[in-house]
């Protein structure tokens, strides 16, 4: 291959690269939106009775495990966030729990699981909340401060810095 041909191919590739970059930037700019997205919603649309039961369970867990609860507002940068999905039967007994989301902090995971297990049995759910297998499923988030204490998102105060 001649030197002229090789340099022409190099210029073409370089020019094509710039063209692709410009096209990517142009198309990428189309996806930018000034609107802020709404909050992430897990699961089905909100059911007021289910939300009320979830809050009552969060308050109950908070009472049972009061020594582990962060007083006041959670710190701005949390040590850990653990989300558990759990099932409660018609009598209020914890029948299943699964780690829904975590950040790898095994101590926080264990604390969240133990606080849930210590609180069982819970107040019994309304029959209208039960699924066909006789359970109600709840997703709750534990917000951990650096000292290892937590608040439950359903009943937590606003974080420091979230005015």
PDB file of N, CA and C in Angstrom, residues 43-116:
ATOM      1  N   UNK A  43     -43.271  -1.224  42.982  1.00  0.00           N
ATOM      2  CA  UNK A  43     -44.474  -2.036  43.019  1.00  0.00           C
ATOM      3  C   UNK A  43     -45.679  -1.366  42.398  1.00  0.00           C
ATOM      4  N   UNK A  44     -46.824  -1.804  42.866  1.00  0.00           N
ATOM      5  CA  UNK A  44     -48.109  -1.367  42.334  1.00  0.00           C
ATOM      6  C   UNK A  44     -48.438   0.053  42.789  1.00  0.00           C
ATOM      7  N   UNK A  45     -49.439   0.666  42.156  1.00  0.00           N
ATOM      8  CA  UNK A  45     -49.869   1.986  42.586  1.00  0.00           C
ATOM      9  C   UNK A  45     -50.254   1.971  44.066  1.00  0.00           C
ATOM     10  N   UNK A  46     -50.142   3.116  44.685  1.00  0.00           N
ATOM     11  CA  UNK A  46     -50.364   3.242  46.119  1.00  0.00           C
ATOM     12  C   UNK A  46     -51.782   2.849  46.525  1.00  0.00           C
ATOM     13  N   UNK A  47     -51.870   2.094  47.597  1.00  0.00           N
ATOM     14  CA  UNK A  47     -53.133   1.704  48.203  1.00  0.00           C
ATOM     15  C   UNK A  47     -53.142   2.371  49.574  1.00  0.00           C
ATOM     16  N   UNK A  48     -54.043   3.331  49.820  1.00  0.00           N
ATOM     17  CA  UNK A  48     -54.034   4.058  51.098  1.00  0.00           C
ATOM     18  C   UNK A  48     -54.101   3.142  52.324  1.00  0.00           C
ATOM     19  N   UNK A  49     -54.878   2.080  52.259  1.00  0.00           N
ATOM     20  CA  UNK A  49     -54.976   1.161  53.402  1.00  0.00           C
ATOM     21  C   UNK A  49     -53.654   0.428  53.619  1.00  0.00           C
ATOM     22  N   UNK A  50     -53.006   0.037  52.526  1.00  0.00           N
ATOM     23  CA  UNK A  50     -51.713  -0.636  52.631  1.00  0.00           C
ATOM     24  C   UNK A  50     -50.651   0.327  53.163  1.00  0.00           C
ATOM     25  N   UNK A  51     -50.654   1.559  52.680  1.00  0.00           N
ATOM     26  CA  UNK A  51     -49.706   2.570  53.168  1.00  0.00           C
ATOM     27  C   UNK A  51     -49.911   2.823  54.656  1.00  0.00           C
ATOM     28  N   UNK A  52     -51.159   2.883  55.086  1.00  0.00           N
ATOM     29  CA  UNK A  52     -51.469   3.088  56.502  1.00  0.00           C
ATOM     30  C   UNK A  52     -50.955   1.923  57.348  1.00  0.00           C
ATOM     31  N   UNK A  53     -51.151   0.701  56.870  1.00  0.00           N
ATOM     32  CA  UNK A  53     -50.661  -0.478  57.590  1.00  0.00           C
ATOM     33  C   UNK A  53     -49.133  -0.473  57.631  1.00  0.00           C
ATOM     34  N   UNK A  54     -48.499  -0.098  56.526  1.00  0.00           N
ATOM     35  CA  UNK A  54     -47.037  -0.030  56.466  1.00  0.00           C
ATOM     36  C   UNK A  54     -46.502   0.966  57.499  1.00  0.00           C
ATOM     37  N   UNK A  55     -47.133   2.125  57.600  1.00  0.00           N
ATOM     38  CA  UNK A  55     -46.718   3.135  58.585  1.00  0.00           C
ATOM     39  C   UNK A  55     -46.931   2.614  60.000  1.00  0.00           C
ATOM     40  N   UNK A  56     -48.060   1.929  60.235  1.00  0.00           N
ATOM     41  CA  UNK A  56     -48.301   1.393  61.585  1.00  0.00           C
ATOM     42  C   UNK A  56     -47.259   0.330  61.939  1.00  0.00           C
ATOM     43  N   UNK A  57     -46.843  -0.483  60.972  1.00  0.00           N
ATOM     44  CA  UNK A  57     -45.791  -1.469  61.223  1.00  0.00           C
ATOM     45  C   UNK A  57     -44.454  -0.777  61.498  1.00  0.00           C
ATOM     46  N   UNK A  58     -44.149   0.268  60.753  1.00  0.00           N
ATOM     47  CA  UNK A  58     -42.899   1.005  60.970  1.00  0.00           C
ATOM     48  C   UNK A  58     -42.876   1.612  62.372  1.00  0.00           C
ATOM     49  N   UNK A  59     -43.992   2.161  62.809  1.00  0.00           N
ATOM     50  CA  UNK A  59     -44.074   2.713  64.170  1.00  0.00           C
ATOM     51  C   UNK A  59     -43.919   1.603  65.202  1.00  0.00           C
ATOM     52  N   UNK A  60     -44.505   0.462  64.933  1.00  0.00           N
ATOM     53  CA  UNK A  60     -44.417  -0.679  65.850  1.00  0.00           C
ATOM     54  C   UNK A  60     -42.970  -1.165  65.966  1.00  0.00           C
ATOM     55  N   UNK A  61     -42.297  -1.333  64.831  1.00  0.00           N
ATOM     56  CA  UNK A  61     -40.887  -1.753  64.833  1.00  0.00           C
ATOM     57  C   UNK A  61     -40.044  -0.727  65.595  1.00  0.00           C
ATOM     58  N   UNK A  62     -40.334   0.550  65.388  1.00  0.00           N
ATOM     59  CA  UNK A  62     -39.617   1.625  66.068  1.00  0.00           C
ATOM     60  C   UNK A  62     -39.791   1.536  67.584  1.00  0.00           C
ATOM     61  N   UNK A  63     -41.000   1.217  68.048  1.00  0.00           N
ATOM     62  CA  UNK A  63     -41.244   1.069  69.498  1.00  0.00           C
ATOM     63  C   UNK A  63     -40.516  -0.150  70.051  1.00  0.00           C
ATOM     64  N   UNK A  64     -40.611  -1.268  69.342  1.00  0.00           N
ATOM     65  CA  UNK A  64     -39.994  -2.510  69.819  1.00  0.00           C
ATOM     66  C   UNK A  64     -38.472  -2.380  69.871  1.00  0.00           C
ATOM     67  N   UNK A  65     -37.889  -1.713  68.910  1.00  0.00           N
ATOM     68  CA  UNK A  65     -36.432  -1.618  68.798  1.00  0.00           C
ATOM     69  C   UNK A  65     -35.943  -0.195  69.084  1.00  0.00           C
ATOM     70  N   UNK A  66     -36.541   0.457  70.071  1.00  0.00           N
ATOM     71  CA  UNK A  66     -36.278   1.876  70.351  1.00  0.00           C
ATOM     72  C   UNK A  66     -34.799   2.189  70.570  1.00  0.00           C
ATOM     73  N   UNK A  67     -34.051   1.278  71.163  1.00  0.00           N
ATOM     74  CA  UNK A  67     -32.632   1.560  71.444  1.00  0.00           C
ATOM     75  C   UNK A  67     -31.801   1.682  70.168  1.00  0.00           C
ATOM     76  N   UNK A  68     -32.300   1.140  69.061  1.00  0.00           N
ATOM     77  CA  UNK A  68     -31.559   1.194  67.797  1.00  0.00           C
ATOM     78  C   UNK A  68     -32.013   2.338  66.882  1.00  0.00           C
ATOM     79  N   UNK A  69     -32.992   3.114  67.336  1.00  0.00           N
ATOM     80  CA  UNK A  69     -33.547   4.175  66.495  1.00  0.00           C
ATOM     81  C   UNK A  69     -32.737   5.460  66.652  1.00  0.00           C
ATOM     82  N   UNK A  70     -32.415   6.096  65.535  1.00  0.00           N
ATOM     83  CA  UNK A  70     -31.733   7.385  65.538  1.00  0.00           C
ATOM     84  C   UNK A  70     -32.720   8.453  65.978  1.00  0.00           C
ATOM     85  N   UNK A  71     -32.411   9.185  67.053  1.00  0.00           N
ATOM     86  CA  UNK A  71     -33.312  10.275  67.438  1.00  0.00           C
ATOM     87  C   UNK A  71     -33.151  11.453  66.474  1.00  0.00           C
ATOM     88  N   UNK A  72     -34.196  12.201  66.271  1.00  0.00           N
ATOM     89  CA  UNK A  72     -34.109  13.376  65.401  1.00  0.00           C
ATOM     90  C   UNK A  72     -34.018  13.006  63.935  1.00  0.00           C
ATOM     91  N   UNK A  73     -33.225  13.777  63.219  1.00  0.00           N
ATOM     92  CA  UNK A  73     -33.119  13.616  61.767  1.00  0.00           C
ATOM     93  C   UNK A  73     -31.917  12.758  61.392  1.00  0.00           C
ATOM     94  N   UNK A  74     -32.071  11.891  60.391  1.00  0.00           N
ATOM     95  CA  UNK A  74     -30.919  11.111  59.911  1.00  0.00           C
ATOM     96  C   UNK A  74     -29.853  12.044  59.328  1.00  0.00           C
ATOM     97  N   UNK A  75     -28.604  11.619  59.420  1.00  0.00           N
ATOM     98  CA  UNK A  75     -27.510  12.436  58.890  1.00  0.00           C
ATOM     99  C   UNK A  75     -27.637  12.580  57.379  1.00  0.00           C
ATOM    100  N   UNK A  76     -26.955  13.587  56.835  1.00  0.00           N
ATOM    101  CA  UNK A  76     -27.059  13.885  55.399  1.00  0.00           C
ATOM    102  C   UNK A  76     -26.525  12.751  54.531  1.00  0.00           C
ATOM    103  N   UNK A  77     -25.355  12.237  54.844  1.00  0.00           N
ATOM    104  CA  UNK A  77     -24.777  11.133  54.077  1.00  0.00           C
ATOM    105  C   UNK A  77     -24.892   9.875  54.918  1.00  0.00           C
ATOM    106  N   UNK A  78     -25.843   9.037  54.569  1.00  0.00           N
ATOM    107  CA  UNK A  78     -26.108   7.838  55.355  1.00  0.00           C
ATOM    108  C   UNK A  78     -24.991   6.815  55.203  1.00  0.00           C
ATOM    109  N   UNK A  79     -24.762   6.056  56.262  1.00  0.00           N
ATOM    110  CA  UNK A  79     -23.769   4.977  56.216  1.00  0.00           C
ATOM    111  C   UNK A  79     -24.257   3.864  55.312  1.00  0.00           C
ATOM    112  N   UNK A  80     -25.556   3.560  55.428  1.00  0.00           N
ATOM    113  CA  UNK A  80     -26.098   2.433  54.682  1.00  0.00           C
ATOM    114  C   UNK A  80     -27.598   2.602  54.498  1.00  0.00           C
ATOM    115  N   UNK A  81     -28.099   2.050  53.417  1.00  0.00           N
ATOM    116  CA  UNK A  81     -29.536   1.997  53.142  1.00  0.00           C
ATOM    117  C   UNK A  81     -29.859   0.545  52.817  1.00  0.00           C
ATOM    118  N   UNK A  82     -30.796  -0.026  53.576  1.00  0.00           N
ATOM    119  CA  UNK A  82     -31.182  -1.430  53.393  1.00  0.00           C
ATOM    120  C   UNK A  82     -32.686  -1.473  53.160  1.00  0.00           C
ATOM    121  N   UNK A  83     -33.104  -2.108  52.089  1.00  0.00           N
ATOM    122  CA  UNK A  83     -34.528  -2.258  51.801  1.00  0.00           C
ATOM    123  C   UNK A  83     -34.882  -3.735  51.860  1.00  0.00           C
ATOM    124  N   UNK A  84     -35.886  -4.040  52.674  1.00  0.00           N
ATOM    125  CA  UNK A  84     -36.364  -5.415  52.826  1.00  0.00           C
ATOM    126  C   UNK A  84     -37.792  -5.517  52.320  1.00  0.00           C
ATOM    127  N   UNK A  85     -38.091  -6.628  51.677  1.00  0.00           N
ATOM    128  CA  UNK A  85     -39.471  -6.968  51.334  1.00  0.00           C
ATOM    129  C   UNK A  85     -39.848  -8.108  52.271  1.00  0.00           C
ATOM    130  N   UNK A  86     -40.957  -7.945  52.969  1.00  0.00           N
ATOM    131  CA  UNK A  86     -41.347  -8.992  53.909  1.00  0.00           C
ATOM    132  C   UNK A  86     -42.839  -9.277  53.822  1.00  0.00           C
ATOM    133  N   UNK A  87     -43.198 -10.475  54.273  1.00  0.00           N
ATOM    134  CA  UNK A  87     -44.591 -10.923  54.226  1.00  0.00           C
ATOM    135  C   UNK A  87     -45.083 -11.154  55.649  1.00  0.00           C
ATOM    136  N   UNK A  88     -46.313 -10.739  55.889  1.00  0.00           N
ATOM    137  CA  UNK A  88     -46.977 -10.914  57.176  1.00  0.00           C
ATOM    138  C   UNK A  88     -48.258 -11.697  56.915  1.00  0.00           C
ATOM    139  N   UNK A  89     -48.509 -12.720  57.737  1.00  0.00           N
ATOM    140  CA  UNK A  89     -49.731 -13.505  57.538  1.00  0.00           C
ATOM    141  C   UNK A  89     -50.921 -12.860  58.249  1.00  0.00           C
ATOM    142  N   UNK A  90     -52.080 -13.487  58.145  1.00  0.00           N
ATOM    143  CA  UNK A  90     -53.322 -12.914  58.682  1.00  0.00           C
ATOM    144  C   UNK A  90     -53.290 -12.725  60.196  1.00  0.00           C
ATOM    145  N   UNK A  91     -52.408 -13.460  60.892  1.00  0.00           N
ATOM    146  CA  UNK A  91     -52.302 -13.320  62.347  1.00  0.00           C
ATOM    147  C   UNK A  91     -51.219 -12.326  62.761  1.00  0.00           C
ATOM    148  N   UNK A  92     -50.479 -11.789  61.789  1.00  0.00           N
ATOM    149  CA  UNK A  92     -49.439 -10.806  62.084  1.00  0.00           C
ATOM    150  C   UNK A  92     -48.040 -11.385  62.182  1.00  0.00           C
ATOM    151  N   UNK A  93     -47.892 -12.669  61.876  1.00  0.00           N
ATOM    152  CA  UNK A  93     -46.573 -13.300  61.963  1.00  0.00           C
ATOM    153  C   UNK A  93     -45.761 -13.054  60.695  1.00  0.00           C
ATOM    154  N   UNK A  94     -44.477 -12.800  60.883  1.00  0.00           N
ATOM    155  CA  UNK A  94     -43.542 -12.651  59.778  1.00  0.00           C
ATOM    156  C   UNK A  94     -43.357 -14.023  59.141  1.00  0.00           C
ATOM    157  N   UNK A  95     -43.671 -14.134  57.852  1.00  0.00           N
ATOM    158  CA  UNK A  95     -43.576 -15.439  57.189  1.00  0.00           C
ATOM    159  C   UNK A  95     -42.484 -15.493  56.128  1.00  0.00           C
ATOM    160  N   UNK A  96     -41.941 -14.367  55.781  1.00  0.00           N
ATOM    161  CA  UNK A  96     -40.871 -14.356  54.792  1.00  0.00           C
ATOM    162  C   UNK A  96     -40.235 -12.989  54.720  1.00  0.00           C
ATOM    163  N   UNK A  97     -38.961 -12.981  54.401  1.00  0.00           N
ATOM    164  CA  UNK A  97     -38.244 -11.715  54.242  1.00  0.00           C
ATOM    165  C   UNK A  97     -37.165 -11.909  53.189  1.00  0.00           C
ATOM    166  N   UNK A  98     -36.972 -10.874  52.383  1.00  0.00           N
ATOM    167  CA  UNK A  98     -35.943 -10.940  51.344  1.00  0.00           C
ATOM    168  C   UNK A  98     -35.259  -9.586  51.263  1.00  0.00           C
ATOM    169  N   UNK A  99     -33.953  -9.635  51.084  1.00  0.00           N
ATOM    170  CA  UNK A  99     -33.167  -8.424  50.904  1.00  0.00           C
ATOM    171  C   UNK A  99     -33.499  -7.870  49.527  1.00  0.00           C
ATOM    172  N   UNK A 100     -34.138  -6.732  49.494  1.00  0.00           N
ATOM    173  CA  UNK A 100     -34.592  -6.123  48.250  1.00  0.00           C
ATOM    174  C   UNK A 100     -33.484  -5.259  47.649  1.00  0.00           C
ATOM    175  N   UNK A 101     -32.773  -4.512  48.534  1.00  0.00           N
ATOM    176  CA  UNK A 101     -31.686  -3.646  48.072  1.00  0.00           C
ATOM    177  C   UNK A 101     -30.762  -3.360  49.247  1.00  0.00           C
ATOM    178  N   UNK A 102     -29.457  -3.353  48.983  1.00  0.00           N
ATOM    179  CA  UNK A 102     -28.493  -2.979  50.013  1.00  0.00           C
ATOM    180  C   UNK A 102     -27.256  -2.423  49.343  1.00  0.00           C
ATOM    181  N   UNK A 103     -26.289  -2.014  50.152  1.00  0.00           N
ATOM    182  CA  UNK A 103     -25.045  -1.509  49.580  1.00  0.00           C
ATOM    183  C   UNK A 103     -23.837  -2.301  50.067  1.00  0.00           C
ATOM    184  N   UNK A 104     -24.069  -3.544  50.472  1.00  0.00           N
ATOM    185  CA  UNK A 104     -22.970  -4.420  50.854  1.00  0.00           C
ATOM    186  C   UNK A 104     -22.530  -4.320  52.300  1.00  0.00           C
ATOM    187  N   UNK A 105     -23.224  -3.551  53.116  1.00  0.00           N
ATOM    188  CA  UNK A 105     -22.883  -3.406  54.532  1.00  0.00           C
ATOM    189  C   UNK A 105     -23.568  -4.541  55.294  1.00  0.00           C
ATOM    190  N   UNK A 106     -22.846  -5.623  55.500  1.00  0.00           N
ATOM    191  CA  UNK A 106     -23.435  -6.823  56.113  1.00  0.00           C
ATOM    192  C   UNK A 106     -23.940  -6.572  57.532  1.00  0.00           C
ATOM    193  N   UNK A 107     -23.267  -5.713  58.279  1.00  0.00           N
ATOM    194  CA  UNK A 107     -23.719  -5.403  59.641  1.00  0.00           C
ATOM    195  C   UNK A 107     -25.074  -4.694  59.603  1.00  0.00           C
ATOM    196  N   UNK A 108     -25.244  -3.759  58.673  1.00  0.00           N
ATOM    197  CA  UNK A 108     -26.526  -3.062  58.538  1.00  0.00           C
ATOM    198  C   UNK A 108     -27.614  -4.031  58.066  1.00  0.00           C
ATOM    199  N   UNK A 109     -27.278  -4.915  57.122  1.00  0.00           N
ATOM    200  CA  UNK A 109     -28.246  -5.924  56.669  1.00  0.00           C
ATOM    201  C   UNK A 109     -28.727  -6.759  57.849  1.00  0.00           C
ATOM    202  N   UNK A 110     -27.786  -7.230  58.666  1.00  0.00           N
ATOM    203  CA  UNK A 110     -28.128  -8.081  59.815  1.00  0.00           C
ATOM    204  C   UNK A 110     -28.963  -7.317  60.836  1.00  0.00           C
ATOM    205  N   UNK A 111     -28.636  -6.055  61.074  1.00  0.00           N
ATOM    206  CA  UNK A 111     -29.399  -5.242  62.024  1.00  0.00           C
ATOM    207  C   UNK A 111     -30.831  -5.054  61.538  1.00  0.00           C
ATOM    208  N   UNK A 112     -31.000  -4.757  60.254  1.00  0.00           N
ATOM    209  CA  UNK A 112     -32.348  -4.575  59.698  1.00  0.00           C
ATOM    210  C   UNK A 112     -33.158  -5.867  59.826  1.00  0.00           C
ATOM    211  N   UNK A 113     -32.553  -6.991  59.465  1.00  0.00           N
ATOM    212  CA  UNK A 113     -33.251  -8.281  59.563  1.00  0.00           C
ATOM    213  C   UNK A 113     -33.623  -8.602  61.008  1.00  0.00           C
ATOM    214  N   UNK A 114     -32.697  -8.376  61.934  1.00  0.00           N
ATOM    215  CA  UNK A 114     -32.971  -8.681  63.342  1.00  0.00           C
ATOM    216  C   UNK A 114     -34.053  -7.772  63.912  1.00  0.00           C
ATOM    217  N   UNK A 115     -34.065  -6.503  63.528  1.00  0.00           N
ATOM    218  CA  UNK A 115     -35.101  -5.598  64.038  1.00  0.00           C
ATOM    219  C   UNK A 115     -36.478  -6.042  63.558  1.00  0.00           C
ATOM    220  N   UNK A 116     -36.548  -6.527  62.343  1.00  0.00           N
ATOM    221  CA  UNK A 116     -37.810  -7.021  61.798  1.00  0.00           C
ATOM    222  C   UNK A 116     -38.249  -8.283  62.534  1.00  0.00           C
TER     223      UNK A 116
END
